[in-house]
Short mmCIF file of C-alpha atoms in Angstrom, two decimals:
data_model
loop_
_atom_site.label_atom_id
_atom_site.label_comp_id
_atom_site.label_asym_id
_atom_site.label_seq_id
_atom_site.Cartn_x
_atom_site.Cartn_y
_atom_site.Cartn_z
CA UNK A 1 -126.89 -180.58 118.09
CA UNK A 2 -128.32 -180.02 114.72
CA UNK A 3 -126.15 -176.96 114.29
CA UNK A 4 -122.85 -178.80 115.12
CA UNK A 5 -120.56 -179.74 112.30
CA UNK A 6 -118.21 -182.69 112.43
CA UNK A 7 -115.51 -184.26 110.38
CA UNK A 8 -113.94 -187.58 110.33
CA UNK A 9 -111.03 -188.09 112.68
CA UNK A 10 -107.92 -188.62 110.52
CA UNK A 11 -106.80 -191.50 112.88
CA UNK A 12 -109.84 -193.61 111.59
CA UNK A 13 -109.66 -195.64 108.41
CA UNK A 14 -112.71 -196.47 106.64
CA UNK A 15 -113.20 -199.20 103.98
CA UNK A 16 -116.51 -200.08 102.11
CA UNK A 17 -117.15 -203.85 101.83
CA UNK A 18 -120.33 -204.56 100.06
CA UNK A 19 -123.12 -202.72 101.83
CA UNK A 20 -121.10 -202.06 104.90
CA UNK A 21 -118.54 -199.52 106.04
CA UNK A 22 -115.68 -200.83 108.32
CA UNK A 23 -114.05 -198.19 110.63
CA UNK A 24 -110.68 -198.89 112.18
CA UNK A 25 -108.92 -196.57 114.52
CA UNK A 26 -105.22 -196.74 113.50
CA UNK A 27 -103.81 -195.32 116.73
CA UNK A 28 -104.95 -198.33 118.85
CA UNK A 29 -103.20 -201.56 119.59
CA UNK A 30 -103.85 -204.37 117.21
CA UNK A 31 -105.09 -206.71 119.91
CA UNK A 32 -108.06 -204.41 120.70
CA UNK A 33 -110.73 -206.22 118.70
CA UNK A 34 -113.44 -203.94 119.87
CA UNK A 35 -111.72 -201.20 117.95
CA UNK A 36 -113.24 -202.32 114.63
CA UNK A 37 -116.68 -200.95 113.89
CA UNK A 38 -119.21 -201.88 111.16
CA UNK A 39 -121.74 -199.55 109.84
CA UNK A 40 -124.77 -200.62 107.83
CA UNK A 41 -125.68 -198.93 104.54
CA UNK A 42 -127.29 -195.95 106.28
CA UNK A 43 -124.49 -195.51 108.79
CA UNK A 44 -122.09 -195.76 105.84
CA UNK A 45 -123.98 -192.89 104.01
CA UNK A 46 -123.81 -190.79 107.20
CA UNK A 47 -120.02 -191.43 107.26
CA UNK A 48 -119.80 -190.31 103.72
CA UNK A 49 -121.63 -187.13 104.42
CA UNK A 50 -119.22 -186.20 107.10
CA UNK A 51 -117.12 -183.66 105.32
CA UNK A 52 -116.44 -180.99 107.83
CA UNK A 53 -119.00 -178.50 106.13
CA UNK A 54 -122.32 -180.13 106.58
CA UNK A 55 -124.10 -179.62 109.91
CA UNK A 56 -125.86 -182.55 111.68
CA UNK A 57 -129.18 -180.95 110.42
CA UNK A 58 -128.03 -180.90 106.86
CA UNK A 59 -126.96 -184.67 107.14
CA UNK A 60 -130.48 -185.37 108.60
CA UNK A 61 -132.15 -183.60 105.70
CA UNK A 62 -130.10 -185.64 103.22
CA UNK A 63 -131.15 -188.86 104.92
CA UNK A 64 -134.80 -187.80 104.75
CA UNK A 65 -134.49 -187.23 101.04
CA UNK A 66 -132.60 -190.54 100.39
CA UNK A 67 -134.17 -192.99 102.77
CA UNK A 68 -137.77 -193.80 103.79
CA UNK A 69 -137.49 -192.14 107.25
CA UNK A 70 -139.25 -189.21 109.00
CA UNK A 71 -137.33 -186.16 110.14
CA UNK A 72 -137.89 -186.89 113.69
CA UNK A 73 -136.65 -190.51 113.40
CA UNK A 74 -133.56 -189.46 111.36
CA UNK A 75 -132.69 -186.99 113.92
CA UNK A 76 -133.08 -189.32 116.88
CA UNK A 77 -130.96 -191.91 115.11
CA UNK A 78 -128.32 -189.34 114.03
CA UNK A 79 -127.88 -188.13 117.58
CA UNK A 80 -127.45 -191.55 118.93
CA UNK A 81 -124.86 -192.39 116.14
CA UNK A 82 -122.94 -189.16 116.74
CA UNK A 83 -122.69 -189.75 120.29
CA UNK A 84 -121.33 -193.16 119.53
CA UNK A 85 -118.83 -191.69 117.01
CA UNK A 86 -117.67 -189.30 119.72
CA UNK A 87 -117.36 -192.02 122.26
CA UNK A 88 -115.13 -194.09 119.93
CA UNK A 89 -113.25 -191.08 118.74
CA UNK A 90 -114.22 -191.45 115.12
CA UNK A 91 -115.27 -187.70 114.55
CA UNK A 92 -114.11 -184.18 115.53
CA UNK A 93 -116.30 -181.28 115.98
CA UNK A 94 -115.49 -178.37 113.67
CA UNK A 95 -117.77 -175.60 114.85
CA UNK A 96 -121.03 -174.54 116.00
CA UNK A 97 -123.12 -172.50 113.70
CA UNK A 98 -125.05 -169.43 115.13
#
């Protein structure tokens, strides 16, 4: 998974409010309250790093540099978050390197 590259799905709108990032899928019905997602400061930084050019491994490396986290913990948390992003349709895979 570390070689995979993702980009934000264009059907998800993100807004930063204080230390959180709010994700709202815009192709869902308004009544679907579960369609609004909140990311903490680390999740928000991960969202910012999703540019369609960085691999998951490069995002992990950036987190290790910016936050007090080990590479193994950053990788485990990233994999879990990316699986969630895929489940809610917030990201699209661009390519696999190598």
